[in-house]
Amino acid sequence: MTFVTHLESTADGSRLPAGQLHQVHGGRPLLVRYDLEAVGRSVSRSEVLARPADMWRWHELLPLRDQAHRVSLGETETPLLDCPRLAAHFGVRRLRVKDESRLPGGSFKARGMAMAVSLANELGVRRVACPTAGNAGGALAAYAARAGMECFVFMPDDTPAVNRYECVLHGAHAFLVDGLIHDCGRIVRENQEAMGWFDMSTLREPYRIEGKKTMGLELAAQCGFSLPDAILYPTGGGTGLIGMWKAFAELDALGWLDSPKKPQMFSCQSTGCDPISRAFDQGLDHGVELEAPHTAASGIRVPKALGDFLVLAAVRESGGRAMAAPEDRLTEWMQLAMRLEGVALCPESAACLGVLEQALQAGHLAPDGDYVVFNTGAVQKYVEVMQCELPRAPAAGLDPAAFPTR
Ligand SMILES: *Cc1c(COP(=O)(O)O)cnc(C)c1O
């Protein structure tokens, strides 16, 4: 049972049938559309909330036909953590972190891959492939292993060590590429026919975005169906931001939002790789293509995203902005959240704190607002970024005068 009516092309609005394998149409992503009136007749908000707290509680708003085909590692609801010390540091009324780091594999990529691999499983796929710059490869490898599928992953040479190892350990055929993520994507496409795999690349496959949409559904429920003033989200391929914006539209159409006000969506990047914020500043509809992007926030090192125009449209429609935080301060914001709140903020999400600081200074965000930052991954996956020196404990014991009580 599914409420999916069709897949809609973002190139020209044409309708494609559900229940079969699709990639892009006219070179652009496909969006899944539902009979929301029928969803509303079949289930209520409170019935959804009475179910176990995981992403599958929203199954009427998800594309899987038969729940027996579900491929899951336990995609639990993630906590929305109030961060008063961090709020005080930035001088804002309320700041919360939605902590996606505790999803399977330590990143929110689990939501997208759980959904996409479940659909691939339902549609008879036995071999999958994807390019990755960070967490996507490990997530696909894990869900493919869970489904008993074969998995091929291609990643740039300088992909963080943990991301390389997790693919191998989950049994994927993982390869390094002398290039960037779009070079890896090209390898996946060029070998698709000969190798017989299904391309699970961001937005070339229509269901990862539906999985990531559950971030927005979940956030709405956790906020009592009255959304925050702004969401700050680290944007790479953009599925999370597009997915959440889609979630809010669907909740609105269902009449499930108590307040019609939607959050301002802030797309956050690092100055090391900022194609979407540059496009926003220049008033462009599509991202600019960068030559040699470099950022420690590997998950947002996407020089040209297929869905950049959808991110820009959502950001503008919401009254938000696309901004970039200085690359050389990412570790500073990362440590700030870790030290002040105990939240293991990944470098991608550190960019969101940088954007928060800049947006407050520029008057794009007001101090009396209620803001949510997404922590999309666990900092523990970034050993290269975390490195620091520890002093040796003195043999003679510690000098109390050096450690006055705070
Ligand atoms: C992939 C990734 C992102 C970017 O996600 P999109 O929704 O594709 O923009 C951000 N943070 C982390 C940790 C990631 O792995």
mmCIF file of N, CA, C and O in Angstrom, residues 26 30 53 82 111 116 156 167 181 189 197-198 231 233 251 260 282 331 335 342 357 381:
data_model
loop_
_atom_site.group_PDB
_atom_site.id
_atom_site.type_symbol
_atom_site.label_atom_id
_atom_site.label_comp_id
_atom_site.label_asym_id
_atom_site.label_seq_id
_atom_site.Cartn_x
_atom_site.Cartn_y
_atom_site.Cartn_z
ATOM 1 N N GLY A 26 15.130 14.455 -18.283
ATOM 2 C CA GLY A 26 15.594 15.709 -18.874
ATOM 3 C C GLY A 26 16.809 16.246 -18.120
ATOM 4 O O GLY A 26 16.993 17.453 -18.025
ATOM 5 N N LEU A 30 13.859 13.850 -10.124
ATOM 6 C CA LEU A 30 12.427 13.542 -10.030
ATOM 7 C C LEU A 30 11.982 13.692 -8.578
ATOM 8 O O LEU A 30 12.721 13.345 -7.667
ATOM 9 N N ALA A 53 8.996 5.571 17.638
ATOM 10 C CA ALA A 53 9.614 6.820 17.189
ATOM 11 C C ALA A 53 10.802 6.566 16.256
ATOM 12 O O ALA A 53 11.961 6.655 16.658
ATOM 13 N N ASP A 82 18.153 21.285 23.278
ATOM 14 C CA ASP A 82 18.183 22.704 23.617
ATOM 15 C C ASP A 82 19.614 23.058 24.001
ATOM 16 O O ASP A 82 20.225 22.328 24.772
ATOM 17 N N ARG A 111 19.224 8.051 6.699
ATOM 18 C CA ARG A 111 17.804 8.224 6.339
ATOM 19 C C ARG A 111 17.602 8.033 4.835
ATOM 20 O O ARG A 111 16.683 7.333 4.399
ATOM 21 N N ALA A 116 16.291 4.638 -0.008
ATOM 22 C CA ALA A 116 16.666 4.316 -1.386
ATOM 23 C C ALA A 116 16.982 2.826 -1.538
ATOM 24 O O ALA A 116 16.591 2.203 -2.529
ATOM 25 N N PRO A 156 37.021 10.435 -3.878
ATOM 26 C CA PRO A 156 38.272 11.149 -4.095
ATOM 27 C C PRO A 156 39.378 10.621 -3.163
ATOM 28 O O PRO A 156 39.086 10.170 -2.059
ATOM 29 N N CYS A 167 33.499 1.750 4.230
ATOM 30 C CA CYS A 167 33.023 1.117 2.984
ATOM 31 C C CYS A 167 33.626 -0.278 2.836
ATOM 32 O O CYS A 167 32.920 -1.251 2.562
ATOM 33 N N ILE A 181 34.211 14.732 -6.492
ATOM 34 C CA ILE A 181 33.044 13.842 -6.437
ATOM 35 C C ILE A 181 32.351 13.715 -7.796
ATOM 36 O O ILE A 181 31.851 12.647 -8.139
ATOM 37 N N ARG A 189 28.344 6.502 -13.745
ATOM 38 C CA ARG A 189 27.436 6.539 -14.908
ATOM 39 C C ARG A 189 28.024 5.789 -16.099
ATOM 40 O O ARG A 189 27.329 5.019 -16.761
ATOM 41 N N TRP A 197 24.883 -2.077 -12.490
ATOM 42 C CA TRP A 197 24.486 -1.579 -11.169
ATOM 43 C C TRP A 197 23.472 -0.460 -11.301
ATOM 44 O O TRP A 197 23.295 0.114 -12.378
ATOM 45 N N PHE A 198 22.793 -0.174 -10.189
ATOM 46 C CA PHE A 198 21.857 0.940 -10.152
ATOM 47 C C PHE A 198 22.569 2.121 -9.491
ATOM 48 O O PHE A 198 23.186 1.981 -8.439
ATOM 49 N N ILE A 231 15.985 27.524 10.055
ATOM 50 C CA ILE A 231 16.755 26.281 10.092
ATOM 51 C C ILE A 231 18.077 26.553 9.404
ATOM 52 O O ILE A 231 18.107 27.122 8.304
ATOM 53 N N TYR A 233 21.225 24.674 7.834
ATOM 54 C CA TYR A 233 21.513 23.324 7.368
ATOM 55 C C TYR A 233 22.751 23.327 6.473
ATOM 56 O O TYR A 233 22.856 24.142 5.550
ATOM 57 N N LEU A 251 3.151 18.638 4.910
ATOM 58 C CA LEU A 251 2.455 18.785 6.197
ATOM 59 C C LEU A 251 1.417 19.903 6.113
ATOM 60 O O LEU A 251 0.306 19.779 6.639
ATOM 61 N N PRO A 260 0.860 28.335 10.132
ATOM 62 C CA PRO A 260 1.234 28.238 8.712
ATOM 63 C C PRO A 260 2.640 28.760 8.435
ATOM 64 O O PRO A 260 3.183 28.543 7.365
ATOM 65 N N GLN A 282 24.861 36.244 -6.309
ATOM 66 C CA GLN A 282 24.837 36.785 -7.674
ATOM 67 C C GLN A 282 23.439 36.756 -8.285
ATOM 68 O O GLN A 282 23.266 37.100 -9.458
ATOM 69 N N THR A 331 36.955 24.619 12.772
ATOM 70 C CA THR A 331 37.281 23.858 13.993
ATOM 71 C C THR A 331 36.933 24.656 15.244
ATOM 72 O O THR A 331 36.567 24.086 16.265
ATOM 73 N N GLN A 335 34.559 23.070 18.085
ATOM 74 C CA GLN A 335 34.970 22.956 19.490
ATOM 75 C C GLN A 335 34.026 23.704 20.418
ATOM 76 O O GLN A 335 33.807 23.299 21.552
ATOM 77 N N GLY A 342 28.637 19.783 24.871
ATOM 78 C CA GLY A 342 28.855 18.335 24.783
ATOM 79 C C GLY A 342 28.307 17.733 23.505
ATOM 80 O O GLY A 342 28.200 16.518 23.384
ATOM 81 N N GLU A 357 26.447 33.190 13.190
ATOM 82 C CA GLU A 357 27.173 34.371 13.668
ATOM 83 C C GLU A 357 27.110 35.508 12.638
ATOM 84 O O GLU A 357 26.784 36.646 12.956
ATOM 85 N N LYS A 381 33.848 10.812 13.232
ATOM 86 C CA LYS A 381 34.205 10.260 11.928
ATOM 87 C C LYS A 381 35.303 11.074 11.232
ATOM 88 O O LYS A 381 35.761 10.695 10.169
#
